[in-house]
Amino acid sequence: MDMLSNKRFYTYFKMLMLLSIGIVSSLQVKASKAPPLPSYTIMHWKVNDTIREALVYIPATAKTKPTPVIFAFHGHGGTMENMANTRQFEKL
């Protein structure tokens, strides 16, 4: 990947992350995949032909003060619900 393509990729990636904060997916969520805590939202993205989903927590203070972004990926066989429940990133 040349330097221009690399910059373009990261620019698009940052735009996607910023936009995803304000977008609520219109896809139906299976009843078995309820968020572990009421403050989490399940969001969906279509990447090529694959639907990806993530639990997203946005603190109320994110609109008024700088807020860190944490990406946490569970291992093979894990679940996003278990990761959120056991790590409790929202407390950070």
PDB file of N, CA, C and O in Angstrom, residues 17 20 23-25 27 29 33-36 39-47 51-58 70-74 79-81 83-84:
ATOM      1  N   MET A  17     -15.545   5.551  12.169  1.00  0.00           N
ATOM      2  CA  MET A  17     -15.639   5.469  13.628  1.00  0.00           C
ATOM      3  C   MET A  17     -16.410   6.656  14.197  1.00  0.00           C
ATOM      4  O   MET A  17     -17.238   6.507  15.083  1.00  0.00           O
ATOM      5  N   SER A  20     -20.074   6.233  13.295  1.00  0.00           N
ATOM      6  CA  SER A  20     -20.715   5.113  13.979  1.00  0.00           C
ATOM      7  C   SER A  20     -21.187   5.482  15.378  1.00  0.00           C
ATOM      8  O   SER A  20     -22.112   4.873  15.908  1.00  0.00           O
ATOM      9  N   ILE A  23     -24.785   6.641  14.860  1.00  0.00           N
ATOM     10  CA  ILE A  23     -25.679   5.836  14.034  1.00  0.00           C
ATOM     11  C   ILE A  23     -26.201   4.649  14.826  1.00  0.00           C
ATOM     12  O   ILE A  23     -25.439   3.930  15.431  1.00  0.00           O
ATOM     13  N   VAL A  24     -27.485   4.450  14.803  1.00  0.00           N
ATOM     14  CA  VAL A  24     -28.068   3.262  15.412  1.00  0.00           C
ATOM     15  C   VAL A  24     -28.512   2.361  14.271  1.00  0.00           C
ATOM     16  O   VAL A  24     -29.239   2.784  13.382  1.00  0.00           O
ATOM     17  N   SER A  25     -28.070   1.134  14.308  1.00  0.00           N
ATOM     18  CA  SER A  25     -28.360   0.201  13.225  1.00  0.00           C
ATOM     19  C   SER A  25     -29.849  -0.098  13.138  1.00  0.00           C
ATOM     20  O   SER A  25     -30.543  -0.208  14.138  1.00  0.00           O
ATOM     21  N   LEU A  27     -30.887  -2.863  11.733  1.00  0.00           N
ATOM     22  CA  LEU A  27     -31.008  -4.314  11.662  1.00  0.00           C
ATOM     23  C   LEU A  27     -31.647  -4.866  12.921  1.00  0.00           C
ATOM     24  O   LEU A  27     -31.491  -4.315  14.001  1.00  0.00           O
ATOM     25  N   VAL A  29     -32.041  -7.255  16.075  1.00  0.00           N
ATOM     26  CA  VAL A  29     -31.110  -7.911  16.981  1.00  0.00           C
ATOM     27  C   VAL A  29     -31.790  -9.155  17.514  1.00  0.00           C
ATOM     28  O   VAL A  29     -32.943  -9.111  17.932  1.00  0.00           O
ATOM     29  N   LYS A  33     -29.074 -12.055  22.049  1.00  0.00           N
ATOM     30  CA  LYS A  33     -27.896 -11.201  22.076  1.00  0.00           C
ATOM     31  C   LYS A  33     -28.227  -9.841  22.666  1.00  0.00           C
ATOM     32  O   LYS A  33     -27.868  -8.813  22.124  1.00  0.00           O
ATOM     33  N   ALA A  34     -28.892  -9.820  23.766  1.00  0.00           N
ATOM     34  CA  ALA A  34     -29.214  -8.558  24.430  1.00  0.00           C
ATOM     35  C   ALA A  34     -27.951  -7.982  25.051  1.00  0.00           C
ATOM     36  O   ALA A  34     -27.068  -8.722  25.478  1.00  0.00           O
ATOM     37  N   PRO A  35     -27.829  -6.669  25.088  1.00  0.00           N
ATOM     38  CA  PRO A  35     -26.664  -6.053  25.723  1.00  0.00           C
ATOM     39  C   PRO A  35     -26.565  -6.473  27.185  1.00  0.00           C
ATOM     40  O   PRO A  35     -27.575  -6.686  27.838  1.00  0.00           O
ATOM     41  N   PRO A  36     -25.351  -6.616  27.687  1.00  0.00           N
ATOM     42  CA  PRO A  36     -25.175  -7.061  29.064  1.00  0.00           C
ATOM     43  C   PRO A  36     -25.627  -6.017  30.085  1.00  0.00           C
ATOM     44  O   PRO A  36     -26.023  -6.353  31.174  1.00  0.00           O
ATOM     45  N   SER A  39     -26.814   0.287  29.345  1.00  0.00           N
ATOM     46  CA  SER A  39     -26.114   1.416  28.727  1.00  0.00           C
ATOM     47  C   SER A  39     -25.371   1.045  27.443  1.00  0.00           C
ATOM     48  O   SER A  39     -24.840   1.914  26.775  1.00  0.00           O
ATOM     49  N   TYR A  40     -25.329  -0.235  27.091  1.00  0.00           N
ATOM     50  CA  TYR A  40     -24.670  -0.666  25.861  1.00  0.00           C
ATOM     51  C   TYR A  40     -25.671  -0.699  24.711  1.00  0.00           C
ATOM     52  O   TYR A  40     -26.845  -0.939  24.905  1.00  0.00           O
ATOM     53  N   THR A  41     -25.163  -0.478  23.509  1.00  0.00           N
ATOM     54  CA  THR A  41     -25.958  -0.573  22.293  1.00  0.00           C
ATOM     55  C   THR A  41     -25.274  -1.565  21.370  1.00  0.00           C
ATOM     56  O   THR A  41     -24.051  -1.535  21.241  1.00  0.00           O
ATOM     57  N   ILE A  42     -26.056  -2.436  20.735  1.00  0.00           N
ATOM     58  CA  ILE A  42     -25.481  -3.328  19.727  1.00  0.00           C
ATOM     59  C   ILE A  42     -25.559  -2.598  18.394  1.00  0.00           C
ATOM     60  O   ILE A  42     -26.625  -2.147  17.982  1.00  0.00           O
ATOM     61  N   MET A  43     -24.418  -2.467  17.733  1.00  0.00           N
ATOM     62  CA  MET A  43     -24.367  -1.798  16.438  1.00  0.00           C
ATOM     63  C   MET A  43     -23.888  -2.792  15.395  1.00  0.00           C
ATOM     64  O   MET A  43     -23.150  -3.724  15.708  1.00  0.00           O
ATOM     65  N   HIS A  44     -24.314  -2.586  14.146  1.00  0.00           N
ATOM     66  CA  HIS A  44     -23.961  -3.487  13.047  1.00  0.00           C
ATOM     67  C   HIS A  44     -23.323  -2.704  11.903  1.00  0.00           C
ATOM     68  O   HIS A  44     -23.717  -1.568  11.635  1.00  0.00           O
ATOM     69  N   TRP A  45     -22.371  -3.342  11.248  1.00  0.00           N
ATOM     70  CA  TRP A  45     -21.734  -2.805  10.057  1.00  0.00           C
ATOM     71  C   TRP A  45     -21.654  -3.910   9.028  1.00  0.00           C
ATOM     72  O   TRP A  45     -21.406  -5.066   9.370  1.00  0.00           O
ATOM     73  N   LYS A  46     -21.846  -3.566   7.780  1.00  0.00           N
ATOM     74  CA  LYS A  46     -21.676  -4.545   6.712  1.00  0.00           C
ATOM     75  C   LYS A  46     -20.302  -4.318   6.089  1.00  0.00           C
ATOM     76  O   LYS A  46     -20.004  -3.238   5.578  1.00  0.00           O
ATOM     77  N   VAL A  47     -19.455  -5.326   6.164  1.00  0.00           N
ATOM     78  CA  VAL A  47     -18.111  -5.277   5.601  1.00  0.00           C
ATOM     79  C   VAL A  47     -18.075  -6.298   4.476  1.00  0.00           C
ATOM     80  O   VAL A  47     -18.142  -7.501   4.727  1.00  0.00           O
ATOM     81  N   ILE A  51     -21.853  -9.292   7.901  1.00  0.00           N
ATOM     82  CA  ILE A  51     -22.376  -8.381   8.910  1.00  0.00           C
ATOM     83  C   ILE A  51     -21.516  -8.522  10.161  1.00  0.00           C
ATOM     84  O   ILE A  51     -21.322  -9.619  10.671  1.00  0.00           O
ATOM     85  N   ARG A  52     -20.975  -7.419  10.630  1.00  0.00           N
ATOM     86  CA  ARG A  52     -20.183  -7.388  11.860  1.00  0.00           C
ATOM     87  C   ARG A  52     -20.993  -6.642  12.907  1.00  0.00           C
ATOM     88  O   ARG A  52     -21.730  -5.711  12.585  1.00  0.00           O
ATOM     89  N   GLU A  53     -20.869  -7.065  14.154  1.00  0.00           N
ATOM     90  CA  GLU A  53     -21.586  -6.380  15.216  1.00  0.00           C
ATOM     91  C   GLU A  53     -20.660  -6.124  16.386  1.00  0.00           C
ATOM     92  O   GLU A  53     -19.652  -6.793  16.561  1.00  0.00           O
ATOM     93  N   ALA A  54     -21.032  -5.106  17.150  1.00  0.00           N
ATOM     94  CA  ALA A  54     -20.219  -4.724  18.305  1.00  0.00           C
ATOM     95  C   ALA A  54     -21.112  -4.116  19.377  1.00  0.00           C
ATOM     96  O   ALA A  54     -22.146  -3.528  19.079  1.00  0.00           O
ATOM     97  N   LEU A  55     -20.691  -4.281  20.604  1.00  0.00           N
ATOM     98  CA  LEU A  55     -21.323  -3.584  21.719  1.00  0.00           C
ATOM     99  C   LEU A  55     -20.633  -2.244  21.848  1.00  0.00           C
ATOM    100  O   LEU A  55     -19.406  -2.169  21.876  1.00  0.00           O
ATOM    101  N   VAL A  56     -21.418  -1.192  21.915  1.00  0.00           N
ATOM    102  CA  VAL A  56     -20.866   0.159  21.989  1.00  0.00           C
ATOM    103  C   VAL A  56     -21.395   0.834  23.245  1.00  0.00           C
ATOM    104  O   VAL A  56     -22.588   0.816  23.515  1.00  0.00           O
ATOM    105  N   TYR A  57     -20.488   1.409  23.982  1.00  0.00           N
ATOM    106  CA  TYR A  57     -20.858   2.177  25.170  1.00  0.00           C
ATOM    107  C   TYR A  57     -20.390   3.609  24.960  1.00  0.00           C
ATOM    108  O   TYR A  57     -19.218   3.857  24.702  1.00  0.00           O
ATOM    109  N   ILE A  58     -21.316   4.543  25.046  1.00  0.00           N
ATOM    110  CA  ILE A  58     -20.980   5.959  24.908  1.00  0.00           C
ATOM    111  C   ILE A  58     -21.432   6.659  26.187  1.00  0.00           C
ATOM    112  O   ILE A  58     -22.628   6.766  26.451  1.00  0.00           O
ATOM    113  N   ILE A  70     -11.925   2.877  23.224  1.00  0.00           N
ATOM    114  CA  ILE A  70     -11.292   1.588  23.513  1.00  0.00           C
ATOM    115  C   ILE A  70     -11.861   0.561  22.541  1.00  0.00           C
ATOM    116  O   ILE A  70     -13.068   0.391  22.448  1.00  0.00           O
ATOM    117  N   PHE A  71     -10.986  -0.114  21.815  1.00  0.00           N
ATOM    118  CA  PHE A  71     -11.389  -1.238  20.986  1.00  0.00           C
ATOM    119  C   PHE A  71     -10.925  -2.497  21.697  1.00  0.00           C
ATOM    120  O   PHE A  71      -9.748  -2.634  22.015  1.00  0.00           O
ATOM    121  N   ALA A  72     -11.834  -3.412  21.981  1.00  0.00           N
ATOM    122  CA  ALA A  72     -11.483  -4.664  22.653  1.00  0.00           C
ATOM    123  C   ALA A  72     -12.072  -5.813  21.838  1.00  0.00           C
ATOM    124  O   ALA A  72     -13.265  -5.826  21.542  1.00  0.00           O
ATOM    125  N   PHE A  73     -11.235  -6.758  21.467  1.00  0.00           N
ATOM    126  CA  PHE A  73     -11.652  -7.886  20.651  1.00  0.00           C
ATOM    127  C   PHE A  73     -11.572  -9.167  21.475  1.00  0.00           C
ATOM    128  O   PHE A  73     -10.523  -9.473  22.027  1.00  0.00           O
ATOM    129  N   HIS A  74     -12.684  -9.892  21.532  1.00  0.00           N
ATOM    130  CA  HIS A  74     -12.665 -11.160  22.261  1.00  0.00           C
ATOM    131  C   HIS A  74     -11.948 -12.208  21.420  1.00  0.00           C
ATOM    132  O   HIS A  74     -11.865 -12.100  20.201  1.00  0.00           O
ATOM    133  N   THR A  79     -17.436 -14.236  23.417  1.00  0.00           N
ATOM    134  CA  THR A  79     -18.579 -13.439  22.963  1.00  0.00           C
ATOM    135  C   THR A  79     -18.389 -11.990  23.392  1.00  0.00           C
ATOM    136  O   THR A  79     -17.703 -11.707  24.373  1.00  0.00           O
ATOM    137  N   MET A  80     -19.034 -11.104  22.673  1.00  0.00           N
ATOM    138  CA  MET A  80     -18.928  -9.695  23.019  1.00  0.00           C
ATOM    139  C   MET A  80     -19.622  -9.420  24.354  1.00  0.00           C
ATOM    140  O   MET A  80     -19.170  -8.577  25.123  1.00  0.00           O
ATOM    141  N   GLU A  81     -20.692 -10.161  24.637  1.00  0.00           N
ATOM    142  CA  GLU A  81     -21.394  -9.976  25.904  1.00  0.00           C
ATOM    143  C   GLU A  81     -20.498 -10.350  27.081  1.00  0.00           C
ATOM    144  O   GLU A  81     -20.421  -9.625  28.076  1.00  0.00           O
ATOM    145  N   MET A  83     -17.240 -10.493  27.132  1.00  0.00           N
ATOM    146  CA  MET A  83     -16.127  -9.535  27.203  1.00  0.00           C
ATOM    147  C   MET A  83     -16.570  -8.266  27.943  1.00  0.00           C
ATOM    148  O   MET A  83     -15.870  -7.772  28.824  1.00  0.00           O
ATOM    149  N   ALA A  84     -17.740  -7.757  27.606  1.00  0.00           N
ATOM    150  CA  ALA A  84     -18.235  -6.529  28.244  1.00  0.00           C
ATOM    151  C   ALA A  84     -18.540  -6.765  29.721  1.00  0.00           C
ATOM    152  O   ALA A  84     -18.230  -5.918  30.560  1.00  0.00           O
TER     153      ALA A  84
END
